[in-house]
């Protein structure tokens, strides 16, 4: 018997993600399919043709690096938890992280291809610095990635956080920052697939399961 399929969830934009705080009411959210059909007139077969906007490569949002947390331990070691959207991932560090969370190992060549072909790869690193020393230690403690059509839609995959760093809100921060990075690129329809154990986690981040009756469909090979 096949394991229960994950739930497909869709993120709904919230005014709290606005980059500038303004005192105003949020506009009514468009329906999911309305936003998908955003090049067409409602109840009309006439296509709305918009003048394409030419963007220079250097107009793409630059990768971000954000210090989410900084703390000094009793021995004087300073630790920073840093979010980055630059895609700085060492394959062997990622394999070690997957081992820690209990994920089955996948061929490194395929893992490398999945990272290369992702639209965005976000990471969390723990960076520790010894007192009165110029050395630092950098450890991968979290990752998530997103694929996209580079225009309307993106799907988030492979969200994981080192078990020793869970329960500190870092998984929430990782997903929120990834969503912000997608919004900066004008990607508004964001989906993911969630196991039953983490559906509530994603609901608290603004995702909805089966909005407007939309169902996720899965194809499996039959032997």
PDB file of C-alpha atoms in Angstrom:
ATOM      1  CA  UNK A   1       0.000   0.000   0.000  1.00  0.00           C
ATOM      2  CA  UNK A   2       1.295   3.472  -0.916  1.00  0.00           C
ATOM      3  CA  UNK A   3       2.018   5.957   1.848  1.00  0.00           C
ATOM      4  CA  UNK A   4      -0.399   8.825   2.273  1.00  0.00           C
ATOM      5  CA  UNK A   5       0.285  11.535  -0.309  1.00  0.00           C
ATOM      6  CA  UNK A   6       1.378  14.937   1.015  1.00  0.00           C
ATOM      7  CA  UNK A   7      -1.088  17.806   1.016  1.00  0.00           C
ATOM      8  CA  UNK A   8      -0.658  20.477  -1.638  1.00  0.00           C
ATOM      9  CA  UNK A   9      -0.834  23.892   0.018  1.00  0.00           C
ATOM     10  CA  UNK A  10      -1.084  27.370  -1.500  1.00  0.00           C
ATOM     11  CA  UNK A  11       0.211  30.535   0.142  1.00  0.00           C
ATOM     12  CA  UNK A  12      -2.060  33.569   0.377  1.00  0.00           C
ATOM     13  CA  UNK A  13      -0.479  37.018   0.393  1.00  0.00           C
ATOM     14  CA  UNK A  14      -0.804  38.892   3.667  1.00  0.00           C
ATOM     15  CA  UNK A  15      -0.355  42.601   4.207  1.00  0.00           C
ATOM     16  CA  UNK A  16       2.251  41.829   6.864  1.00  0.00           C
ATOM     17  CA  UNK A  17       4.620  40.959   4.000  1.00  0.00           C
ATOM     18  CA  UNK A  18       4.431  44.488   2.601  1.00  0.00           C
ATOM     19  CA  UNK A  19       7.874  46.070   2.553  1.00  0.00           C
ATOM     20  CA  UNK A  20       6.472  49.474   3.609  1.00  0.00           C
ATOM     21  CA  UNK A  21       4.000  49.793   6.440  1.00  0.00           C
ATOM     22  CA  UNK A  22       1.042  51.936   5.455  1.00  0.00           C
ATOM     23  CA  UNK A  23      -2.176  52.658   7.339  1.00  0.00           C
ATOM     24  CA  UNK A  24      -4.718  51.282   4.903  1.00  0.00           C
ATOM     25  CA  UNK A  25      -7.037  48.366   4.423  1.00  0.00           C
ATOM     26  CA  UNK A  26      -5.751  45.351   2.556  1.00  0.00           C
ATOM     27  CA  UNK A  27      -7.376  44.915  -0.865  1.00  0.00           C
ATOM     28  CA  UNK A  28      -9.560  41.873  -1.332  1.00  0.00           C
ATOM     29  CA  UNK A  29      -7.435  38.920  -2.393  1.00  0.00           C
ATOM     30  CA  UNK A  30      -8.035  37.698  -5.920  1.00  0.00           C
ATOM     31  CA  UNK A  31      -9.130  34.089  -6.328  1.00  0.00           C
ATOM     32  CA  UNK A  32      -6.365  31.627  -7.080  1.00  0.00           C
ATOM     33  CA  UNK A  33      -7.570  30.844 -10.568  1.00  0.00           C
ATOM     34  CA  UNK A  34      -8.251  34.523 -11.262  1.00  0.00           C
ATOM     35  CA  UNK A  35      -4.606  35.230 -10.541  1.00  0.00           C
ATOM     36  CA  UNK A  36      -3.557  32.344 -12.806  1.00  0.00           C
ATOM     37  CA  UNK A  37      -5.697  33.801 -15.589  1.00  0.00           C
ATOM     38  CA  UNK A  38      -4.352  37.269 -14.998  1.00  0.00           C
ATOM     39  CA  UNK A  39      -3.686  37.856 -18.708  1.00  0.00           C
ATOM     40  CA  UNK A  40      -7.343  37.457 -19.710  1.00  0.00           C
ATOM     41  CA  UNK A  41     -10.583  39.399 -19.289  1.00  0.00           C
ATOM     42  CA  UNK A  42     -13.047  37.681 -16.963  1.00  0.00           C
ATOM     43  CA  UNK A  43     -15.903  36.012 -18.880  1.00  0.00           C
ATOM     44  CA  UNK A  44     -14.356  37.140 -22.156  1.00  0.00           C
ATOM     45  CA  UNK A  45     -12.247  35.313 -24.714  1.00  0.00           C
ATOM     46  CA  UNK A  46     -10.325  38.460 -25.652  1.00  0.00           C
ATOM     47  CA  UNK A  47      -6.730  38.343 -24.511  1.00  0.00           C
ATOM     48  CA  UNK A  48      -5.268  41.384 -22.822  1.00  0.00           C
ATOM     49  CA  UNK A  49      -1.865  42.031 -24.343  1.00  0.00           C
ATOM     50  CA  UNK A  50       0.446  44.032 -22.129  1.00  0.00           C
ATOM     51  CA  UNK A  51       3.587  45.751 -23.314  1.00  0.00           C
ATOM     52  CA  UNK A  52       6.449  43.530 -22.135  1.00  0.00           C
ATOM     53  CA  UNK A  53       8.760  45.078 -19.604  1.00  0.00           C
ATOM     54  CA  UNK A  54      12.426  44.701 -20.439  1.00  0.00           C
ATOM     55  CA  UNK A  55      14.496  44.134 -17.305  1.00  0.00           C
ATOM     56  CA  UNK A  56      18.231  44.357 -17.230  1.00  0.00           C
ATOM     57  CA  UNK A  57      20.027  41.510 -15.517  1.00  0.00           C
ATOM     58  CA  UNK A  58      21.361  43.838 -12.860  1.00  0.00           C
ATOM     59  CA  UNK A  59      17.770  44.796 -11.969  1.00  0.00           C
ATOM     60  CA  UNK A  60      17.169  41.329 -10.526  1.00  0.00           C
ATOM     61  CA  UNK A  61      17.001  41.482  -6.726  1.00  0.00           C
ATOM     62  CA  UNK A  62      20.416  40.724  -5.316  1.00  0.00           C
ATOM     63  CA  UNK A  63      20.900  37.726  -3.007  1.00  0.00           C
ATOM     64  CA  UNK A  64      20.204  38.656   0.579  1.00  0.00           C
ATOM     65  CA  UNK A  65      22.086  37.826   3.759  1.00  0.00           C
ATOM     66  CA  UNK A  66      20.270  38.540   7.013  1.00  0.00           C
ATOM     67  CA  UNK A  67      21.390  37.929  10.596  1.00  0.00           C
ATOM     68  CA  UNK A  68      18.330  36.381  12.231  1.00  0.00           C
ATOM     69  CA  UNK A  69      19.849  35.791  15.653  1.00  0.00           C
ATOM     70  CA  UNK A  70      23.021  36.634  17.559  1.00  0.00           C
ATOM     71  CA  UNK A  71      23.924  35.304  20.982  1.00  0.00           C
ATOM     72  CA  UNK A  72      26.984  35.070  23.192  1.00  0.00           C
ATOM     73  CA  UNK A  73      27.568  31.769  24.951  1.00  0.00           C
ATOM     74  CA  UNK A  74      28.918  31.395  28.489  1.00  0.00           C
ATOM     75  CA  UNK A  75      32.418  30.666  27.163  1.00  0.00           C
ATOM     76  CA  UNK A  76      32.429  33.902  25.194  1.00  0.00           C
ATOM     77  CA  UNK A  77      31.826  32.330  21.795  1.00  0.00           C
ATOM     78  CA  UNK A  78      29.559  34.508  19.640  1.00  0.00           C
ATOM     79  CA  UNK A  79      27.062  32.679  17.424  1.00  0.00           C
ATOM     80  CA  UNK A  80      25.093  34.190  14.567  1.00  0.00           C
ATOM     81  CA  UNK A  81      22.264  32.485  12.676  1.00  0.00           C
ATOM     82  CA  UNK A  82      22.385  33.844   9.140  1.00  0.00           C
ATOM     83  CA  UNK A  83      19.783  33.520   6.385  1.00  0.00           C
ATOM     84  CA  UNK A  84      21.053  33.703   2.817  1.00  0.00           C
ATOM     85  CA  UNK A  85      19.348  33.473  -0.566  1.00  0.00           C
ATOM     86  CA  UNK A  86      22.659  33.166  -2.418  1.00  0.00           C
ATOM     87  CA  UNK A  87      22.420  29.372  -2.756  1.00  0.00           C
ATOM     88  CA  UNK A  88      25.672  28.711  -0.885  1.00  0.00           C
ATOM     89  CA  UNK A  89      25.307  24.959  -0.290  1.00  0.00           C
ATOM     90  CA  UNK A  90      28.033  22.365   0.045  1.00  0.00           C
ATOM     91  CA  UNK A  91      26.663  19.001  -1.108  1.00  0.00           C
ATOM     92  CA  UNK A  92      28.329  17.042   1.674  1.00  0.00           C
ATOM     93  CA  UNK A  93      27.135  19.494   4.318  1.00  0.00           C
ATOM     94  CA  UNK A  94      23.615  19.112   2.917  1.00  0.00           C
ATOM     95  CA  UNK A  95      23.899  15.323   2.998  1.00  0.00           C
ATOM     96  CA  UNK A  96      24.953  15.512   6.663  1.00  0.00           C
ATOM     97  CA  UNK A  97      21.980  17.756   7.426  1.00  0.00           C
ATOM     98  CA  UNK A  98      19.590  15.341   5.655  1.00  0.00           C
ATOM     99  CA  UNK A  99      21.052  12.495   7.730  1.00  0.00           C
ATOM    100  CA  UNK A 100      20.353  14.436  10.929  1.00  0.00           C
ATOM    101  CA  UNK A 101      16.666  14.913  10.088  1.00  0.00           C
ATOM    102  CA  UNK A 102      16.305  11.296   8.978  1.00  0.00           C
ATOM    103  CA  UNK A 103      15.797  11.854   5.268  1.00  0.00           C
ATOM    104  CA  UNK A 104      16.820   8.992   2.971  1.00  0.00           C
ATOM    105  CA  UNK A 105      20.006   9.571   1.053  1.00  0.00           C
ATOM    106  CA  UNK A 106      19.707  10.563  -2.595  1.00  0.00           C
ATOM    107  CA  UNK A 107      22.407  10.420  -5.294  1.00  0.00           C
ATOM    108  CA  UNK A 108      24.596  13.500  -4.905  1.00  0.00           C
ATOM    109  CA  UNK A 109      24.571  14.047  -8.669  1.00  0.00           C
ATOM    110  CA  UNK A 110      20.783  14.411  -8.570  1.00  0.00           C
ATOM    111  CA  UNK A 111      20.926  16.630  -5.492  1.00  0.00           C
ATOM    112  CA  UNK A 112      23.409  18.867  -7.317  1.00  0.00           C
ATOM    113  CA  UNK A 113      21.122  18.999 -10.371  1.00  0.00           C
ATOM    114  CA  UNK A 114      18.104  19.895  -8.217  1.00  0.00           C
ATOM    115  CA  UNK A 115      19.981  22.792  -6.629  1.00  0.00           C
ATOM    116  CA  UNK A 116      21.345  24.020  -9.954  1.00  0.00           C
ATOM    117  CA  UNK A 117      17.903  23.981 -11.556  1.00  0.00           C
ATOM    118  CA  UNK A 118      16.117  25.662  -8.643  1.00  0.00           C
ATOM    119  CA  UNK A 119      14.927  29.242  -8.978  1.00  0.00           C
ATOM    120  CA  UNK A 120      15.985  30.089  -5.417  1.00  0.00           C
ATOM    121  CA  UNK A 121      18.008  28.216  -2.813  1.00  0.00           C
ATOM    122  CA  UNK A 122      17.863  29.603   0.731  1.00  0.00           C
ATOM    123  CA  UNK A 123      20.045  28.537   3.631  1.00  0.00           C
ATOM    124  CA  UNK A 124      20.512  28.980   7.349  1.00  0.00           C
ATOM    125  CA  UNK A 125      24.074  28.876   8.663  1.00  0.00           C
ATOM    126  CA  UNK A 126      25.381  28.964  12.205  1.00  0.00           C
ATOM    127  CA  UNK A 127      28.526  31.094  12.301  1.00  0.00           C
ATOM    128  CA  UNK A 128      30.534  30.950  15.519  1.00  0.00           C
ATOM    129  CA  UNK A 129      33.494  33.166  16.371  1.00  0.00           C
ATOM    130  CA  UNK A 130      35.986  32.537  19.128  1.00  0.00           C
ATOM    131  CA  UNK A 131      36.696  35.464  21.475  1.00  0.00           C
ATOM    132  CA  UNK A 132      39.921  37.330  20.688  1.00  0.00           C
ATOM    133  CA  UNK A 133      40.486  35.186  17.598  1.00  0.00           C
ATOM    134  CA  UNK A 134      40.045  35.746  13.902  1.00  0.00           C
ATOM    135  CA  UNK A 135      38.766  32.261  13.165  1.00  0.00           C
ATOM    136  CA  UNK A 136      35.136  31.347  12.596  1.00  0.00           C
ATOM    137  CA  UNK A 137      33.195  28.148  12.066  1.00  0.00           C
ATOM    138  CA  UNK A 138      30.326  27.956   9.565  1.00  0.00           C
ATOM    139  CA  UNK A 139      27.765  25.149   9.777  1.00  0.00           C
ATOM    140  CA  UNK A 140      24.753  24.517   7.536  1.00  0.00           C
ATOM    141  CA  UNK A 141      21.692  24.161   9.813  1.00  0.00           C
ATOM    142  CA  UNK A 142      18.796  24.744   7.422  1.00  0.00           C
ATOM    143  CA  UNK A 143      17.791  24.853   3.772  1.00  0.00           C
ATOM    144  CA  UNK A 144      14.798  25.333   1.496  1.00  0.00           C
ATOM    145  CA  UNK A 145      14.534  25.786  -2.235  1.00  0.00           C
ATOM    146  CA  UNK A 146      11.949  26.899  -4.780  1.00  0.00           C
ATOM    147  CA  UNK A 147      11.328  26.074  -8.417  1.00  0.00           C
ATOM    148  CA  UNK A 148       9.470  28.537 -10.623  1.00  0.00           C
ATOM    149  CA  UNK A 149       8.304  29.509 -14.093  1.00  0.00           C
ATOM    150  CA  UNK A 150      10.071  32.857 -13.434  1.00  0.00           C
ATOM    151  CA  UNK A 151       6.806  34.739 -13.953  1.00  0.00           C
ATOM    152  CA  UNK A 152       3.759  33.697 -11.925  1.00  0.00           C
ATOM    153  CA  UNK A 153       4.251  30.513  -9.917  1.00  0.00           C
ATOM    154  CA  UNK A 154       6.732  28.953  -7.521  1.00  0.00           C
ATOM    155  CA  UNK A 155       6.775  25.750  -5.487  1.00  0.00           C
ATOM    156  CA  UNK A 156       8.796  25.368  -2.296  1.00  0.00           C
ATOM    157  CA  UNK A 157      10.654  22.091  -1.702  1.00  0.00           C
ATOM    158  CA  UNK A 158      12.999  20.421   0.774  1.00  0.00           C
ATOM    159  CA  UNK A 159      12.468  22.561   3.869  1.00  0.00           C
ATOM    160  CA  UNK A 160      14.659  21.226   6.664  1.00  0.00           C
ATOM    161  CA  UNK A 161      16.266  22.461   9.879  1.00  0.00           C
ATOM    162  CA  UNK A 162      18.880  20.751  12.035  1.00  0.00           C
ATOM    163  CA  UNK A 163      17.015  19.024  14.922  1.00  0.00           C
ATOM    164  CA  UNK A 164      19.303  20.676  17.496  1.00  0.00           C
ATOM    165  CA  UNK A 165      18.107  24.079  16.221  1.00  0.00           C
ATOM    166  CA  UNK A 166      14.418  23.262  15.948  1.00  0.00           C
ATOM    167  CA  UNK A 167      11.878  24.851  18.272  1.00  0.00           C
ATOM    168  CA  UNK A 168      13.493  28.298  18.000  1.00  0.00           C
ATOM    169  CA  UNK A 169      11.357  29.700  15.184  1.00  0.00           C
ATOM    170  CA  UNK A 170      14.102  29.234  12.604  1.00  0.00           C
ATOM    171  CA  UNK A 171      12.011  27.081  10.275  1.00  0.00           C
ATOM    172  CA  UNK A 172       9.323  29.764  10.254  1.00  0.00           C
ATOM    173  CA  UNK A 173      11.926  32.463   9.587  1.00  0.00           C
ATOM    174  CA  UNK A 174      13.452  30.408   6.768  1.00  0.00           C
ATOM    175  CA  UNK A 175      10.128  29.987   4.948  1.00  0.00           C
ATOM    176  CA  UNK A 176       9.072  33.602   5.559  1.00  0.00           C
ATOM    177  CA  UNK A 177      12.332  34.958   4.149  1.00  0.00           C
ATOM    178  CA  UNK A 178      12.050  32.639   1.139  1.00  0.00           C
ATOM    179  CA  UNK A 179       8.523  33.939   0.487  1.00  0.00           C
ATOM    180  CA  UNK A 180       9.791  37.518   0.757  1.00  0.00           C
ATOM    181  CA  UNK A 181      12.524  36.758  -1.784  1.00  0.00           C
ATOM    182  CA  UNK A 182       9.929  35.332  -4.185  1.00  0.00           C
ATOM    183  CA  UNK A 183       7.653  38.353  -3.734  1.00  0.00           C
ATOM    184  CA  UNK A 184      10.568  40.662  -4.514  1.00  0.00           C
ATOM    185  CA  UNK A 185      10.739  38.864  -7.867  1.00  0.00           C
ATOM    186  CA  UNK A 186       6.997  39.410  -8.393  1.00  0.00           C
ATOM    187  CA  UNK A 187       6.144  35.719  -7.919  1.00  0.00           C
ATOM    188  CA  UNK A 188       2.714  35.684  -6.239  1.00  0.00           C
ATOM    189  CA  UNK A 189       1.357  32.119  -6.506  1.00  0.00           C
ATOM    190  CA  UNK A 190       3.412  30.022  -4.069  1.00  0.00           C
ATOM    191  CA  UNK A 191       2.684  26.366  -3.346  1.00  0.00           C
ATOM    192  CA  UNK A 192       4.258  23.454  -1.521  1.00  0.00           C
ATOM    193  CA  UNK A 193       3.565  19.842  -0.575  1.00  0.00           C
ATOM    194  CA  UNK A 194       3.289  19.134   3.153  1.00  0.00           C
ATOM    195  CA  UNK A 195       3.236  15.878   5.096  1.00  0.00           C
ATOM    196  CA  UNK A 196       0.307  15.585   7.495  1.00  0.00           C
ATOM    197  CA  UNK A 197       2.588  16.241  10.498  1.00  0.00           C
ATOM    198  CA  UNK A 198       3.514  19.754   9.310  1.00  0.00           C
ATOM    199  CA  UNK A 199       0.255  20.967   7.736  1.00  0.00           C
ATOM    200  CA  UNK A 200      -0.522  23.126  10.792  1.00  0.00           C
ATOM    201  CA  UNK A 201       2.987  24.616  10.691  1.00  0.00           C
ATOM    202  CA  UNK A 202       2.405  25.865   7.151  1.00  0.00           C
ATOM    203  CA  UNK A 203      -1.139  27.005   7.875  1.00  0.00           C
ATOM    204  CA  UNK A 204       0.317  29.307  10.538  1.00  0.00           C
ATOM    205  CA  UNK A 205       2.512  30.803   7.810  1.00  0.00           C
ATOM    206  CA  UNK A 206      -0.470  31.662   5.611  1.00  0.00           C
ATOM    207  CA  UNK A 207      -0.744  28.539   3.464  1.00  0.00           C
ATOM    208  CA  UNK A 208      -4.142  27.016   2.720  1.00  0.00           C
ATOM    209  CA  UNK A 209      -4.964  23.418   1.837  1.00  0.00           C
ATOM    210  CA  UNK A 210      -7.226  22.952  -1.189  1.00  0.00           C
ATOM    211  CA  UNK A 211      -8.343  26.596  -1.530  1.00  0.00           C
ATOM    212  CA  UNK A 212     -11.523  27.014  -3.592  1.00  0.00           C
ATOM    213  CA  UNK A 213     -11.727  23.233  -3.954  1.00  0.00           C
ATOM    214  CA  UNK A 214      -8.437  22.962  -5.867  1.00  0.00           C
ATOM    215  CA  UNK A 215      -6.895  19.516  -5.454  1.00  0.00           C
ATOM    216  CA  UNK A 216      -3.308  18.419  -5.831  1.00  0.00           C
ATOM    217  CA  UNK A 217      -2.995  15.459  -8.189  1.00  0.00           C
ATOM    218  CA  UNK A 218      -0.204  12.878  -8.135  1.00  0.00           C
ATOM    219  CA  UNK A 219       0.902  10.492 -10.851  1.00  0.00           C
ATOM    220  CA  UNK A 220       2.589   7.231  -9.867  1.00  0.00           C
ATOM    221  CA  UNK A 221       4.062   4.585 -12.195  1.00  0.00           C
ATOM    222  CA  UNK A 222       2.057   1.359 -12.309  1.00  0.00           C
ATOM    223  CA  UNK A 223       3.972  -1.851 -12.751  1.00  0.00           C
TER     224      UNK A 223
END
